mmCIF file of C-alpha atoms and ligand atoms in Angstrom:
data_model
loop_
_atom_site.group_PDB
_atom_site.id
_atom_site.type_symbol
_atom_site.label_atom_id
_atom_site.label_comp_id
_atom_site.label_asym_id
_atom_site.label_seq_id
_atom_site.Cartn_x
_atom_site.Cartn_y
_atom_site.Cartn_z
ATOM 1 C CA MET A 25 135.006 85.449 115.617
ATOM 2 C CA PHE A 26 131.375 85.639 116.742
ATOM 3 C CA GLN A 27 131.798 87.315 120.137
ATOM 4 C CA LEU A 28 132.554 90.816 118.808
ATOM 5 C CA PHE A 29 129.969 90.439 116.077
ATOM 6 C CA PHE A 30 127.237 89.751 118.651
ATOM 7 C CA GLN A 31 128.325 92.704 120.820
ATOM 8 C CA GLN A 32 128.573 95.415 118.169
ATOM 9 C CA GLY A 33 126.121 97.921 116.767
ATOM 10 C CA ILE A 34 122.577 97.015 115.866
ATOM 11 C CA ILE A 35 123.128 93.275 116.322
ATOM 12 C CA GLY A 36 124.532 93.961 119.804
ATOM 13 C CA ARG A 37 121.522 96.106 120.688
ATOM 14 C CA ALA A 38 119.119 93.447 119.384
ATOM 15 C CA VAL A 39 120.827 90.809 121.538
ATOM 16 C CA THR A 40 120.695 93.044 124.649
ATOM 17 C CA LYS A 41 117.023 93.827 124.028
ATOM 18 C CA GLN A 42 116.394 90.095 123.482
ATOM 19 C CA GLN A 43 114.907 90.724 120.070
ATOM 20 C CA ILE A 44 117.218 88.011 118.830
ATOM 21 C CA ASP A 45 118.811 85.176 120.748
ATOM 22 C CA VAL A 46 122.195 83.836 119.684
ATOM 23 C CA SER A 47 124.424 80.960 120.784
ATOM 24 C CA VAL A 48 127.687 79.609 119.435
ATOM 25 C CA PHE A 49 128.470 75.900 119.540
ATOM 26 C CA ASN A 50 132.100 74.898 119.230
ATOM 27 C CA ILE A 51 132.301 71.478 117.602
ATOM 28 C CA ARG A 52 135.497 70.773 119.539
ATOM 29 C CA ASP A 53 133.329 70.621 122.668
ATOM 30 C CA PHE A 54 131.493 67.715 121.041
ATOM 31 C CA ALA A 55 134.556 65.739 119.964
ATOM 32 C CA THR A 56 134.489 62.178 121.283
ATOM 33 C CA ASP A 57 138.206 61.403 121.586
ATOM 34 C CA LYS A 58 140.664 62.676 124.159
ATOM 35 C CA HIS A 59 142.497 64.941 121.671
ATOM 36 C CA ARG A 60 139.173 66.497 120.658
ATOM 37 C CA VAL A 61 139.830 65.929 116.958
ATOM 38 C CA THR A 62 137.155 67.279 114.607
ATOM 39 C CA ASP A 63 138.652 66.441 111.201
ATOM 40 C CA ASP A 64 139.997 63.337 109.502
ATOM 41 C CA ARG A 65 141.433 62.157 106.186
ATOM 42 C CA PRO A 66 138.967 61.457 103.378
ATOM 43 C CA TYR A 67 137.982 57.877 102.525
ATOM 44 C CA GLY A 68 139.249 57.164 99.039
ATOM 45 C CA GLY A 69 142.331 59.288 99.575
ATOM 46 C CA GLY A 70 143.245 62.686 98.220
ATOM 47 C CA SER A 71 144.340 65.951 99.748
ATOM 48 C CA GLY A 72 142.535 67.962 102.369
ATOM 49 C CA MET A 73 140.557 66.976 105.409
ATOM 50 C CA VAL A 74 136.884 66.280 106.099
ATOM 51 C CA MET A 75 134.948 67.253 109.214
ATOM 52 C CA LYS A 76 134.164 64.198 111.311
ATOM 53 C CA PRO A 77 130.447 63.443 111.679
ATOM 54 C CA GLU A 78 130.199 62.795 115.449
ATOM 55 C CA PRO A 79 131.225 66.272 116.726
ATOM 56 C CA LEU A 80 129.003 67.965 114.148
ATOM 57 C CA ALA A 81 126.059 65.724 115.022
ATOM 58 C CA GLY A 82 126.578 66.494 118.715
ATOM 59 C CA ALA A 83 126.739 70.249 118.113
ATOM 60 C CA ILE A 84 123.661 70.296 115.865
ATOM 61 C CA ARG A 85 121.665 68.100 118.288
ATOM 62 C CA SER A 86 122.636 70.399 121.138
ATOM 63 C CA ALA A 87 121.478 73.465 119.156
ATOM 64 C CA LYS A 88 118.246 71.659 118.275
ATOM 65 C CA SER A 89 117.570 70.870 121.923
ATOM 66 C CA ILE A 90 117.587 74.625 122.616
ATOM 67 C CA SER A 91 115.592 75.555 119.525
ATOM 68 C CA PRO A 92 113.733 72.452 118.280
ATOM 69 C CA ASP A 93 111.835 74.167 115.471
ATOM 70 C CA SER A 94 114.934 75.756 113.938
ATOM 71 C CA LYS A 95 115.833 75.226 110.308
ATOM 72 C CA THR A 96 119.326 73.792 109.866
ATOM 73 C CA VAL A 97 121.290 75.591 107.148
ATOM 74 C CA LEU A 98 124.706 74.520 105.871
ATOM 75 C CA LEU A 99 126.946 77.267 104.484
ATOM 76 C CA THR A 100 128.604 75.887 101.388
ATOM 77 C CA PRO A 101 129.601 77.114 97.928
ATOM 78 C CA GLN A 102 127.437 74.254 96.577
ATOM 79 C CA GLY A 103 124.298 75.851 98.011
ATOM 80 C CA ARG A 104 121.749 77.999 96.284
ATOM 81 C CA THR A 105 122.810 81.653 96.317
ATOM 82 C CA PHE A 106 121.479 83.609 99.266
ATOM 83 C CA ASP A 107 119.406 86.675 98.364
ATOM 84 C CA GLN A 108 116.911 89.093 99.898
ATOM 85 C CA ALA A 109 113.999 86.684 99.279
ATOM 86 C CA ALA A 110 115.870 83.970 101.207
ATOM 87 C CA ALA A 111 116.585 86.479 103.991
ATOM 88 C CA ARG A 112 112.848 87.218 104.226
ATOM 89 C CA SER A 113 111.934 83.558 104.433
ATOM 90 C CA TYR A 114 114.600 82.936 107.102
ATOM 91 C CA ALA A 115 113.300 85.908 109.084
ATOM 92 C CA ASP A 116 109.955 84.062 109.286
ATOM 93 C CA CYS A 117 111.624 80.929 110.681
ATOM 94 C CA GLU A 118 111.354 80.042 114.349
ATOM 95 C CA GLY A 119 115.164 79.853 114.438
ATOM 96 C CA LEU A 120 118.209 79.057 112.333
ATOM 97 C CA ILE A 121 121.060 76.667 113.010
ATOM 98 C CA LEU A 122 123.880 77.845 110.768
ATOM 99 C CA VAL A 123 126.435 75.090 110.246
ATOM 100 C CA CYS A 124 129.915 76.441 109.478
ATOM 101 C CA GLY A 125 132.219 73.965 107.839
ATOM 102 C CA ARG A 126 135.956 74.203 107.332
ATOM 103 C CA TYR A 127 138.423 72.200 105.225
ATOM 104 C CA GLU A 128 137.011 70.341 102.222
ATOM 105 C CA GLY A 129 133.611 70.091 103.857
ATOM 106 C CA ILE A 130 131.522 67.867 106.080
ATOM 107 C CA ASP A 131 130.842 64.140 106.032
ATOM 108 C CA GLU A 132 127.978 63.542 103.582
ATOM 109 C CA ARG A 133 125.983 61.621 106.198
ATOM 110 C CA ILE A 134 125.611 64.821 108.276
ATOM 111 C CA ASP A 135 124.282 66.611 105.248
ATOM 112 C CA HIS A 136 121.658 63.868 104.715
ATOM 113 C CA ARG A 137 120.511 63.592 108.289
ATOM 114 C CA PHE A 138 120.612 67.102 109.705
ATOM 115 C CA VAL A 139 120.668 69.710 106.955
ATOM 116 C CA ASP A 140 117.402 71.254 105.694
ATOM 117 C CA ASP A 141 118.947 73.802 103.380
ATOM 118 C CA GLU A 142 122.306 74.420 101.666
ATOM 119 C CA VAL A 143 123.161 78.054 101.069
ATOM 120 C CA SER A 144 126.065 79.964 99.518
ATOM 121 C CA ILE A 145 126.620 83.694 99.944
ATOM 122 C CA GLY A 146 128.228 83.896 96.506
ATOM 123 C CA ASP A 147 130.358 82.132 93.930
ATOM 124 C CA TYR A 148 133.751 82.484 95.572
ATOM 125 C CA VAL A 149 135.591 80.267 98.019
ATOM 126 C CA LEU A 150 135.994 81.207 101.682
ATOM 127 C CA MET A 151 138.145 79.397 104.227
ATOM 128 C CA GLY A 152 135.194 78.644 106.473
ATOM 129 C CA GLY A 153 131.466 79.185 106.781
ATOM 130 C CA GLU A 154 131.743 81.642 109.705
ATOM 131 C CA LEU A 155 131.773 84.897 107.725
ATOM 132 C CA ALA A 156 128.983 83.543 105.526
ATOM 133 C CA ALA A 157 126.948 82.800 108.676
ATOM 134 C CA MET A 158 127.486 86.385 109.866
ATOM 135 C CA VAL A 159 126.290 87.688 106.505
ATOM 136 C CA ILE A 160 123.121 85.608 106.855
ATOM 137 C CA MET A 161 122.587 86.677 110.472
ATOM 138 C CA GLU A 162 123.019 90.356 109.660
ATOM 139 C CA SER A 163 120.624 90.356 106.725
ATOM 140 C CA VAL A 164 118.022 88.279 108.588
ATOM 141 C CA ALA A 165 118.275 90.176 111.905
ATOM 142 C CA ARG A 166 117.523 93.534 110.307
ATOM 143 C CA LEU A 167 114.228 92.112 109.000
ATOM 144 C CA ILE A 168 113.037 91.127 112.466
ATOM 145 C CA PRO A 169 110.477 93.672 113.715
ATOM 146 C CA GLY A 170 111.972 96.156 116.180
ATOM 147 C CA VAL A 171 115.621 95.359 115.419
ATOM 148 C CA LEU A 172 116.143 98.439 113.268
ATOM 149 C CA GLY A 173 115.009 101.595 115.007
ATOM 150 C CA ALA A 174 112.037 103.504 113.620
ATOM 151 C CA GLU A 175 114.558 105.847 112.001
ATOM 152 C CA ASP A 176 115.582 103.168 109.551
ATOM 153 C CA SER A 177 112.978 100.548 108.781
ATOM 154 C CA ALA A 178 114.028 97.534 106.736
ATOM 155 C CA GLU A 179 111.297 97.548 104.163
ATOM 156 C CA LYS A 180 111.201 101.318 103.869
ATOM 157 C CA ASP A 181 113.705 100.461 101.195
ATOM 158 C CA THR A 182 110.567 99.808 99.132
ATOM 159 C CA PHE A 183 112.848 98.363 96.504
ATOM 160 C CA SER A 184 114.690 96.276 99.039
ATOM 161 C CA GLY A 185 116.519 93.729 96.919
ATOM 162 C CA ASN A 186 114.494 94.455 93.779
ATOM 163 C CA PHE A 187 115.919 97.757 92.619
ATOM 164 C CA VAL A 188 119.040 99.842 93.015
ATOM 165 C CA GLU A 189 118.346 102.680 95.436
ATOM 166 C CA HIS A 190 118.070 106.321 94.439
ATOM 167 C CA ALA A 191 121.071 108.580 95.083
ATOM 168 C CA HIS A 192 121.524 109.928 98.616
ATOM 169 C CA TYR A 193 122.824 113.361 99.637
ATOM 170 C CA THR A 194 123.556 115.092 102.913
ATOM 171 C CA ARG A 195 125.221 118.379 103.856
ATOM 172 C CA PRO A 196 127.106 120.355 102.651
ATOM 173 C CA TYR A 197 124.898 121.648 99.830
ATOM 174 C CA VAL A 198 127.995 122.031 97.608
ATOM 175 C CA PHE A 199 130.823 119.489 97.882
ATOM 176 C CA GLU A 200 133.952 120.163 95.772
ATOM 177 C CA GLY A 201 131.908 122.161 93.297
ATOM 178 C CA ASP A 202 129.072 119.600 93.085
ATOM 179 C CA ALA A 203 125.645 120.713 94.332
ATOM 180 C CA VAL A 204 122.751 118.611 95.614
ATOM 181 C CA PRO A 205 119.831 118.266 93.101
ATOM 182 C CA ASP A 206 117.490 121.182 93.826
ATOM 183 C CA ILE A 207 114.353 119.026 93.865
ATOM 184 C CA LEU A 208 115.552 117.596 97.205
ATOM 185 C CA LEU A 209 115.504 121.090 98.722
ATOM 186 C CA SER A 210 112.086 121.975 97.289
ATOM 187 C CA GLY A 211 110.109 120.624 100.230
ATOM 188 C CA ASN A 212 107.666 119.084 97.732
ATOM 189 C CA HIS A 213 107.487 115.507 98.974
ATOM 190 C CA GLY A 214 105.322 114.282 96.119
ATOM 191 C CA LYS A 215 107.915 115.492 93.626
ATOM 192 C CA ILE A 216 110.771 114.144 95.747
ATOM 193 C CA ASP A 217 109.171 110.669 95.844
ATOM 194 C CA GLU A 218 108.682 110.788 92.072
ATOM 195 C CA TRP A 219 112.308 111.823 91.561
ATOM 196 C CA ARG A 220 113.510 109.033 93.854
ATOM 197 C CA LEU A 221 111.495 106.416 91.985
ATOM 198 C CA GLU A 222 112.801 107.719 88.673
ATOM 199 C CA MET A 223 116.427 107.684 89.876
ATOM 200 C CA SER A 224 115.979 104.231 91.352
ATOM 201 C CA LEU A 225 114.668 102.863 88.059
ATOM 202 C CA ILE A 226 117.230 104.484 85.825
ATOM 203 C CA ARG A 227 120.106 103.570 88.141
ATOM 204 C CA THR A 228 118.853 99.985 88.131
ATOM 205 C CA PHE A 229 118.854 100.039 84.327
ATOM 206 C CA LEU A 230 122.394 101.459 84.222
ATOM 207 C CA LYS A 231 124.033 99.560 87.088
ATOM 208 C CA ARG A 232 122.049 96.307 87.416
ATOM 209 C CA PRO A 233 119.966 95.658 84.269
ATOM 210 C CA ASP A 234 119.710 92.005 85.380
ATOM 211 C CA LEU A 235 117.322 93.107 88.151
ATOM 212 C CA LEU A 236 114.824 94.453 85.609
ATOM 213 C CA LYS A 237 114.690 91.289 83.480
ATOM 214 C CA GLY A 238 111.491 89.358 84.087
ATOM 215 C CA LYS A 239 110.281 91.862 86.652
ATOM 216 C CA GLN A 240 106.650 92.981 86.772
ATOM 217 C CA LEU A 241 106.755 96.800 86.553
ATOM 218 C CA SER A 242 103.952 99.136 87.620
ATOM 219 C CA ILE A 243 102.263 101.519 85.175
ATOM 220 C CA GLN A 244 104.104 104.419 86.828
ATOM 221 C CA GLU A 245 107.448 102.643 86.439
ATOM 222 C CA ILE A 246 106.780 101.865 82.761
ATOM 223 C CA ASP A 247 105.842 105.534 82.165
ATOM 224 C CA ILE A 248 109.147 106.643 83.675
ATOM 225 C CA LEU A 249 111.119 104.301 81.404
ATOM 226 C CA LYS A 250 109.071 105.499 78.376
ATOM 227 C CA LYS A 251 109.900 109.093 79.227
ATOM 228 C CA TRP A 252 113.624 108.250 79.300
ATOM 229 C CA CYS A 253 113.245 106.375 76.005
ATOM 230 C CA ALA A 254 111.540 109.373 74.405
ATOM 231 C CA ASP A 255 114.274 111.709 75.708
ATOM 232 C CA ILE A 256 117.000 109.468 74.280
ATOM 233 C CA LYS A 257 115.163 109.146 70.929
ATOM 234 C CA ASN A 258 114.932 112.940 70.722
ATOM 235 C CA ILE A 259 118.657 113.275 71.302
ATOM 236 C CA ILE A 260 119.345 110.767 68.507
ATOM 237 C CA LYS A 261 116.855 112.464 66.187
ATOM 238 C CA ALA A 262 118.514 115.848 66.725
ATOM 239 C CA GLN A 263 121.825 114.257 65.720
ATOM 240 C CA SER A 264 120.622 112.479 62.565
ATOM 241 C CA SER A 265 118.734 115.537 61.265
ATOM 242 C CA ARG A 266 122.072 117.327 61.274
ATOM 243 C CA ASP A 267 123.261 114.608 58.873
ATOM 244 C CA THR A 268 126.897 115.007 59.890
ATOM 245 C CA GLY A 269 127.131 113.546 63.383
ATOM 246 C CA PRO A 270 128.403 110.082 64.179
ATOM 247 C CA LEU A 271 124.817 108.820 64.230
ATOM 248 C CA SER A 272 123.712 110.265 60.900
ATOM 249 C CA GLY A 273 121.439 107.845 59.104
ATOM 250 C CA CYS A 274 120.095 106.317 62.351
ATOM 251 C CA GLN A 275 116.308 106.273 62.818
HETATM 252 N N1 4GX B 323 129.154 80.670 100.888
HETATM 253 N N2 4GX B 323 132.909 78.141 102.163
HETATM 254 C C1 4GX B 323 132.365 76.316 103.732
HETATM 255 C C2 4GX B 323 133.785 74.316 103.824
HETATM 256 C C3 4GX B 323 132.668 73.470 103.347
HETATM 257 C C4 4GX B 323 132.610 72.916 102.058
HETATM 258 C C5 4GX B 323 131.550 72.120 101.711
HETATM 259 C C6 4GX B 323 130.658 72.441 103.888
HETATM 260 C C7 4GX B 323 130.578 71.862 102.623
HETATM 261 C C8 4GX B 323 130.986 79.558 101.371
HETATM 262 C C9 4GX B 323 130.370 80.430 100.445
HETATM 263 C C10 4GX B 323 132.363 79.022 101.241
HETATM 264 C C11 4GX B 323 134.192 77.505 101.869
HETATM 265 C C12 4GX B 323 132.361 77.806 103.471
HETATM 266 C C13 4GX B 323 134.153 76.028 102.134
HETATM 267 N N3 4GX B 323 131.679 73.219 104.251
HETATM 268 N N4 4GX B 323 130.119 79.327 102.315
HETATM 269 N N5 4GX B 323 133.687 75.738 103.488
HETATM 270 N N6 4GX B 323 130.879 80.920 99.309
HETATM 271 O O1 4GX B 323 133.012 79.348 100.293
HETATM 272 O O2 4GX B 323 128.981 79.994 102.031
#
């Protein structure tokens, strides 16, 4: 699963340029019995299997011997939900050991001894931690300086994780009867930046209002929202003064 991931695209380039360093540890290589078994039945009974502690301990110790200052992160639906802030803090880490469990999970004693952090990529159930680990690696790698080319810097998305982005357009100018907003062709970069901030804010309000709750807005951002409020109030006022529309009687 990981081989192609590490060879492709921007991650592949970052590996080649040694901007990131990746290794995969197969717990089967650390199994202690001759059949190389990595799972076993749960104490106390019940369905499903549990990952045996010895192979996991061996794999994690081996990873730690290569990168002693790494943080050990277990991918599990019980973990705190991964977000852009977590990606930023992981990008500052010396290294990450991402532990991918299968089955019902890992022996609790591994969790206690080796795991610094428990993380989930979302409230749904996967069949293993591998895809979750790739999600973490991709979001963390792009924050490492030099990994994204200059053409596409990670925190150029000023709103990176805080706001919904403004709309994007490329050629053709008209697509199926729909033209690109003229401001983007004006060449006035001050106005374009203003428009982008405005679109970002209003799209956040419409698509992800949860992102605005409890967020500290700048004066400029508040002014933009006030302008939209005033525009909406004027539309309502025009309706109620007519005294016949569906909103007649509204303030
Ligand atoms: N975000 N899974 C892990 C097995 C497991 C269970 C408990 C350790 C402890 C998931 C997620 C996720 C399914 C990966 C269960 N391992 N991981 N696996 N959502 O659903 O990260």
